[in-house]
Amino acid sequence: MDRTINAIDLRVQYQTEKEKVVALRKASFTLREGKSIGIVGESGSGKTSLALAMMGLIHRKHTRSGELKLFGEPYLSLPEKEQKKHRWNTMAMMFQNSMNVLNPVMPIGKQLTERLVERKIMDSRQAEQEAESLLKSVGLEGWEAKAFPHQLSGGMQQRVLLAMAVACKPRFLILDEPTGSLDGLARAEMIQRIQSLQKQMNFAMLVISHDIKLIGELTQEIMVLYGGCVVEQGATDAVIEKPMHPYSRGLFNASVELAPYKDLWGIPGESNNGIEEGCVFNNRCTQPSSLCYRHMPSLESVSIERKVACHQNGLIHVLKGEGLSKEYDIGKKSIVALDKVYMNLRHGETLAVIGPSGSGKSTLAKVLGGFTEADEGDVFFNGKKLKEHPFSCCEEGVQLVLQDPFSALSHRMTVEEVVSEPLQINKIGDQAERKRRVKHALRDLQLSDEEKWLHRYTSSLSGGQRQRVALARALVMNPKVLIADEITSMLDVSTQANVLRLLKGLQSQKGFALLFITHDLNLGRKIADQLIVLDKGKVIEEGNANRILQINHPNNHQSPCENLIKAGLING
Ligand code: SF4
């Protein structure tokens, strides 16, 4: 007996008065009974069209193609009359807006059991009892059966919708924003009800939501939709921990539920569903190749249980450290600064390296930037060995900004000389071009580009201004990787906040990867996507920063604090 739901190449195109709009380009998945899949994406990504297509509820004037197999039997190719027999019985949907779904002039109980009576599954007396028991199954008391919708709170109405959806004991349940309008407590209760009903009834479940934390709590698999395309698909925990598609990463970074302590950054630009050729995300992506404007990528497996639709196989791995070890000899003593460190930094990502003084953070920064050689191990930039290609001396390479803005910039040089120096040394552009780029970099860092300012000596600048000039000097080379070694530790708190926001804003526009070295856990929490904790040259903790630093993260199955206490980063 087939116990699976199979969605095969579902596609929806709406016909408006003026044009045809593709809402869903291609979506396929397989779901077993008792299991759940989550669908996430911005408004207009095709989530609701997918649900309506599966239910067979797309109006005939629009176009829908593809098939849905319900436990081995084709459903969408059935005539409407036959589909109706399955709707609500085999497959049901909980819609998101209770006020649009509930009939304001009919008592709740009657609405709940209407279909059961219609289909002669029970008579009206039995239906009354059934309504009460359905209401109890979703945590209500039963008296609500006699009430009208307006007499119930939003949370109660939402539960009524859930009771309605499970009334005919479906084997496949679709939930569209099941906790959309609920407060924290009601949301938690709703999640618990859904989980216990699924356990009891063993239905397969598809959950649509913009709340990624909810998807983390309710589902085992996730599909990320963008512009009507599935751009990433995989195990929910793993995708939330380390998204691979640039859009998924951007979406999760904008989720306040996942990262309550982090500064939120939306994805720059607007979604463009009208893209005919190329990747649907190409107008917002910061790592496109020419192929991205010509061909639409298909959803391909990039690792076990992970599929991504991207010509670059997802986020590009720009900087990798493999087995990095380094010792310093001080007198007769050998100090281990790095001990077999592995790290991986992807395009547009912020990896915070956190650890107490002497843990090896700055040595790691210098080794990764190519300024110190490791005793063992290799550094790769865009797949090439750093030893053989000095990427710190070229455009679109690796740039390092150091902690002390006073010693990093020669006080005998003017702002213009300091910022244009790397261009000059590397013989990039003529004088006019260099000046244009210097001015541009200064404006990016919110510094003046007037002649008077360009000719100021760096010795006349404040600490915050100097650090921004140091950043402009690095960014004038358009680096793919910026290594920032404790860059805010010598700044006052207000200047520190301004510099960090500026840097993150530039990163989200330009897409450079940021390796952020700090001893301050709170700074790491604010800006990092991924995290490495170093102690005595060893990596003792690594992974998604939100998970490691947030105890109630959906993927946090154990306390993350132990290793941080061990490293002296937080008090035990
Ligand atoms: S790299 Fe290309 S294919 Fe991948 S998401 Fe960006 S634009 Fe799309």
Coordinates of C-alpha atoms in Angstrom, one line a residue, residues 85 110 136 147 154 182 230 242 270 286 298 311 321 329 345 353 376 406 457 461 500 521 527:
K85 CA -15.0 13.3 -3.0
K110 CA -23.0 23.5 12.3
K136 CA -12.3 19.6 22.6
A147 CA -21.6 30.4 19.4
G154 CA -9.0 35.3 17.0
L182 CA -1.9 34.5 17.3
V230 CA 11.8 26.0 -5.4
K242 CA 23.3 26.3 7.0
E270 CA 12.4 43.7 -5.3
T286 CA 25.4 39.4 -5.3
S298 CA 17.2 23.6 -12.2
H311 CA 24.4 27.7 -11.3
G321 CA 41.2 26.8 5.9
D329 CA 59.0 29.7 19.6
L345 CA 33.6 31.1 4.7
V353 CA 35.8 33.9 15.2
E376 CA 50.8 22.9 8.4
F406 CA 46.4 54.6 14.8
Y457 CA 46.7 64.1 7.3
L461 CA 41.5 62.3 12.4
L500 CA 29.4 48.0 12.4
L521 CA 30.3 37.4 22.4
I527 CA 26.4 40.3 13.4

